[in-house]
Amino acid sequence: MTGQVVVVGSANVDLVVDVPRHPGGGETILGGDLRRTPGGKGANSAVAAARAGGAETTFVGALGRDESAELLLASLERAGVRTDLVSRVDAPTGTALITVSPDGENAIVVAPGANARLELTAAQVERIAHADVVLAQLEIPLDMVRAAAAARRPGARMVLNAAPSQDLPGDVWDALDLLIVNEYEAADLAHTQAAPEELAAALLERVPAVVITLGAEGSLVAQRDREPVRVPGVKVDAVDTTGAGDTFCGVLAAGLARGLDLAGAARLAGAAAALAVTRPGAQDAVPTAAEVEESAK
Ligand code: ATP
């Protein structure tokens, strides 16, 4: 079965420098060579959904009219993502300024640029209306999450990866079929610190299904009226965890679109995300379905 996934979200160029330590206010330090790589939660997830196979993936987002936009389009197209409906706006393409310290800790500033100007067009709304799964994140205006949810057809699933963390208004909660969050985002949304099972139970009061990602520990899949399921992590030597969450969300969306149940899709997503953390970069690290299959042997 070939499903349709539409990812409505951000695209950023990541400007990455290794630093001996993160600079304080007013300080200048020398870092290593600059790396310029395609990123942004929406674009990363779209690449992951497309590489997972079994679903046709469209990216709906806004880019500027600059060289960064070309870098992102090339990366999306290399992965097989449909980019025919990407908006081009009079603002610089989104950019993330990232310093990485020797212990692997990232400090990140995002200049949203074009991402903040996303306004769904009639053609984008129509593509969303044909999707089986619509996946959004919070690096675009919340109104675009609302618009994407409103455009989906009956029976299609609206999935929100609620990252970066922010509180959600009631109407957005009501529009969701599935929430994907890491433990920190889950605690923020539940307004409490607790074990993942308790956080999931609290979130299920607002949304029918929740997946909480647990880093190397895998994920927790929770649905109303069912026992929660722990999907164990896949043991790997992590090199760079950038984009692990985005890979997880994209592969999970593709799995749902081709008819897997939620736990099955989360298992596949965990295997792909584990492979992604063994490689540097965000989009460049996302494995294909064949690579995931090979790694499971
Ligand atoms: P990030 O912000 O780094 O992209 P995140 O905080 O959104 O990630 P995580 O829970 O850290 O999300 O990771 C998402 C998924 O990726 C996990 O559920 C797991 O399946 C996989 N994963 C992440 N880190 C590891 C790891 N070290 N080993 C194996 N799998 C991992």
XYZ file of C-alpha atoms and ligand atoms in Angstrom:
328
model
C 0.000 0.000 0.000
C 1.389 3.421 -0.928
C 0.260 6.164 1.382
C 0.534 9.915 1.188
C 2.416 11.948 3.767
C 2.463 15.736 3.861
C 4.967 17.367 6.190
C 4.069 20.970 7.018
C 7.058 22.579 8.655
C 10.350 24.391 8.749
C 13.486 24.189 6.658
C 16.737 25.684 7.941
C 20.315 25.755 6.830
C 22.434 24.680 9.804
C 25.668 26.658 10.207
C 27.763 24.506 12.530
C 31.113 25.286 14.220
C 33.026 23.127 16.712
C 34.166 25.276 19.653
C 36.452 24.567 22.637
C 33.584 25.901 24.813
C 30.459 27.986 24.220
C 31.191 31.742 24.363
C 29.711 33.908 27.126
C 28.062 37.313 26.592
C 30.417 39.820 24.942
C 33.042 37.148 24.273
C 34.653 36.141 20.961
C 36.317 32.768 20.575
C 37.894 30.910 17.662
C 36.201 27.760 16.445
C 36.888 25.113 13.800
C 35.835 25.065 10.141
C 32.275 26.121 9.291
C 29.912 23.357 8.108
C 26.782 24.316 6.167
C 24.215 21.530 6.105
C 20.498 21.142 5.353
C 18.259 20.960 8.451
C 15.064 22.235 10.072
C 12.570 19.940 11.769
C 10.091 19.872 8.890
C 12.622 19.245 6.135
C 14.472 16.642 8.235
C 11.238 14.736 8.863
C 10.224 14.938 5.202
C 13.576 13.453 4.159
C 13.112 10.668 6.725
C 9.562 9.886 5.556
C 10.669 9.737 1.921
C 13.705 7.534 2.635
C 11.510 5.177 4.681
C 9.640 4.308 1.466
C 6.090 3.036 1.109
C 4.656 6.538 1.124
C 4.813 9.509 -1.198
C 6.016 12.510 0.784
C 5.364 16.191 0.052
C 7.118 18.979 1.932
C 5.020 22.097 2.518
C 7.110 24.961 3.829
C 8.532 28.366 2.944
C 12.017 29.146 1.649
C 13.641 32.438 0.657
C 15.037 33.191 -2.785
C 18.636 32.625 -1.795
C 21.412 30.058 -2.061
C 20.335 28.406 1.200
C 16.976 27.619 -0.407
C 18.746 25.839 -3.276
C 20.786 23.749 -0.800
C 17.582 22.656 0.958
C 15.658 21.920 -2.239
C 18.553 19.794 -3.504
C 18.635 17.796 -0.259
C 14.855 17.226 -0.233
C 14.844 16.182 -3.884
C 17.820 13.838 -3.397
C 15.728 11.993 -0.821
C 12.723 11.789 -3.160
C 10.552 14.384 -1.391
C 8.040 16.225 -3.605
C 8.966 19.930 -3.497
C 6.575 21.215 -6.178
C 4.475 23.138 -3.646
C 7.244 24.734 -1.569
C 6.540 28.482 -1.152
C 9.226 31.042 -1.981
C 8.958 34.286 0.021
C 10.809 37.601 0.335
C 12.688 36.706 3.510
C 15.976 34.889 4.084
C 15.711 31.098 4.301
C 15.593 29.935 7.943
C 19.031 29.567 9.503
C 20.252 27.801 12.652
C 23.534 28.992 14.211
C 24.978 25.995 16.060
C 28.117 25.733 18.187
C 29.200 22.273 19.324
C 31.478 21.881 22.373
C 33.927 18.940 22.756
C 31.468 17.018 24.972
C 28.978 17.119 22.068
C 26.657 19.687 23.648
C 24.958 21.995 21.107
C 24.059 25.650 21.652
C 21.601 26.782 18.984
C 20.060 30.075 17.856
C 17.415 29.857 15.115
C 16.633 32.790 12.822
C 13.223 31.646 11.482
C 13.236 33.942 8.394
C 11.018 32.427 5.691
C 9.570 29.802 8.084
C 7.707 32.559 9.966
C 6.111 33.707 6.680
C 4.495 30.371 5.781
C 0.885 30.922 4.607
C -0.834 27.855 3.144
C -1.864 28.267 -0.507
C -4.947 26.646 -2.081
C -2.717 24.064 -3.809
C -1.005 23.166 -0.516
C -4.370 22.825 1.225
C -5.524 20.508 -1.558
C -2.415 18.294 -1.237
C -2.982 18.101 2.536
C -6.586 17.064 1.866
C -5.297 14.011 -0.042
C -2.827 12.922 2.653
C -3.210 9.894 4.930
C -0.884 11.460 7.474
C -0.168 15.160 8.033
C 2.894 15.839 10.190
C 3.713 19.258 11.674
C 6.140 20.672 14.244
C 6.354 24.010 16.077
C 9.033 25.853 14.069
C 6.245 27.400 11.941
C 3.394 29.724 13.034
C 0.825 27.877 15.176
C -1.894 29.111 12.798
C -0.345 26.964 10.062
C -0.623 23.892 12.323
C -4.304 24.796 12.770
C -4.758 25.293 9.016
C -3.068 21.965 8.216
C -5.264 20.117 10.709
C -8.399 21.774 9.343
C -7.474 20.778 5.768
C -7.097 17.047 6.390
C -9.742 14.667 5.114
C -11.886 12.551 7.485
C -9.918 9.465 8.495
C -6.522 11.079 7.871
C -4.258 11.512 10.884
C -2.948 14.842 12.174
C 0.374 14.253 13.920
C 2.147 16.995 15.864
C 5.753 16.758 17.002
C 5.444 19.449 19.694
C 9.019 20.730 19.390
C 10.488 23.166 20.215
C 8.565 22.968 23.482
C 5.668 25.373 23.925
C 2.231 25.240 25.543
C -0.630 24.378 23.181
C -4.003 26.165 23.111
C -7.132 24.020 23.563
C -8.222 24.174 19.919
C -4.846 22.781 18.782
C -5.099 19.890 21.277
C -8.588 19.159 19.927
C -7.281 19.030 16.335
C -4.643 16.331 17.007
C -4.830 12.574 16.474
C -1.284 11.837 17.658
C 1.286 13.763 19.665
C 5.012 12.901 19.494
C 7.246 14.441 22.157
C 10.483 13.731 23.974
C 10.466 13.400 27.780
C 11.193 17.098 28.380
C 8.423 18.252 26.046
C 6.044 15.713 27.615
C 6.803 17.098 31.101
C 6.299 20.685 29.873
C 2.932 19.856 28.292
C 1.753 17.792 31.268
C 2.970 20.520 33.688
C 4.604 17.889 35.882
C 7.781 15.823 36.238
C 6.962 12.122 36.307
C 7.769 8.748 34.771
C 6.958 8.432 31.028
C 3.910 6.215 31.702
C 2.430 8.843 34.022
C 3.198 11.662 31.587
C 1.550 9.681 28.790
C -1.550 9.058 30.935
C -1.831 12.793 31.608
C -1.427 13.683 27.928
C -4.023 11.085 26.854
C -6.614 13.288 28.549
C -5.993 15.807 25.748
C -5.151 13.672 22.696
C -6.114 10.107 21.598
C -2.538 8.822 21.160
C 0.922 9.817 22.380
C 4.436 8.623 21.585
C 7.117 9.731 24.037
C 10.661 9.284 22.698
C 13.223 8.224 25.301
C 16.590 8.669 23.542
C 18.713 5.506 23.721
C 15.897 3.860 25.728
C 13.554 3.829 22.697
C 9.993 5.067 23.010
C 6.681 4.673 24.810
C 3.523 4.228 22.720
C 0.297 5.115 24.524
C -3.247 5.069 23.196
C -6.601 5.612 24.929
C -8.234 2.392 26.156
C -5.076 0.299 25.562
C -2.119 -0.725 27.679
C 0.936 1.452 26.930
C 3.752 -0.324 25.047
C 7.486 0.261 25.563
C 9.477 -0.052 22.327
C 13.076 -0.785 23.397
C 15.946 1.268 21.966
C 18.335 -0.230 19.430
C 21.893 -0.417 20.825
C 24.320 1.685 18.761
C 27.450 3.806 19.192
C 25.990 7.322 19.001
C 28.129 9.804 17.055
C 25.710 12.717 16.549
C 22.127 12.726 17.833
C 21.132 15.827 15.796
C 17.864 15.094 14.027
C 17.165 11.792 15.832
C 13.735 13.042 16.868
C 12.950 14.371 13.380
C 13.984 11.073 11.779
C 11.798 9.193 14.250
C 8.750 11.357 13.435
C 9.194 11.158 9.650
C 9.632 7.383 9.577
C 6.714 6.900 11.953
C 4.481 9.044 9.710
C 5.479 7.007 6.642
C 4.799 3.767 8.539
C 1.296 4.903 9.514
C 0.598 6.052 5.951
C 1.373 2.594 4.595
C -0.887 0.936 7.117
C 1.332 -0.098 10.064
C -0.180 0.121 13.522
C 1.270 2.721 15.901
C 3.588 0.348 17.803
C 4.857 -1.178 14.536
C 5.520 2.273 13.089
C 7.327 3.323 16.308
C 9.518 0.214 16.119
C 10.551 1.049 12.555
C 11.072 4.711 13.489
C 13.327 3.719 16.405
C 15.457 1.486 14.174
C 15.905 4.290 11.620
C 16.644 6.943 14.268
C 19.225 4.656 15.933
C 21.033 4.285 12.620
C 20.846 8.065 12.075
C 22.653 8.776 15.363
C 25.630 6.662 14.205
C 26.253 9.224 11.427
C 27.050 12.964 11.541
C 24.566 15.594 10.348
C 20.776 15.811 10.196
C 19.323 15.082 6.735
C 22.554 13.518 5.497
C 22.393 11.003 8.376
C 18.894 9.673 7.602
C 19.037 6.037 6.429
C 17.020 4.417 3.646
C 14.568 1.588 4.320
C 17.083 -0.877 2.839
C 19.818 0.306 5.233
C 17.473 -0.045 8.203
C 16.536 -3.561 7.086
C 20.210 -4.496 6.643
C 21.105 -3.155 10.130
C 18.375 -5.300 11.704
C 19.929 -8.559 10.384
P 16.913 15.280 19.061
O 16.464 16.577 19.691
O 18.327 14.873 19.406
O 16.642 15.181 17.603
P 14.760 14.225 20.633
O 15.111 14.740 21.980
O 13.629 14.855 19.918
O 16.028 14.121 19.703
P 15.152 11.466 21.428
O 14.196 10.814 22.346
O 16.488 11.855 21.946
O 14.384 12.681 20.728
O 15.413 10.504 20.162
C 14.375 10.122 19.280
C 14.482 8.637 18.984
O 15.748 8.366 18.368
C 14.426 7.735 20.208
O 13.098 7.404 20.512
C 15.238 6.515 19.753
O 14.402 5.652 19.024
C 16.281 7.133 18.817
N 17.541 7.429 19.526
C 17.970 8.616 19.999
N 19.171 8.516 20.604
C 19.537 7.214 20.497
C 20.684 6.452 20.920
N 21.693 7.026 21.573
N 20.682 5.118 20.646
C 19.668 4.522 19.986
N 18.561 5.191 19.571
C 18.493 6.520 19.810
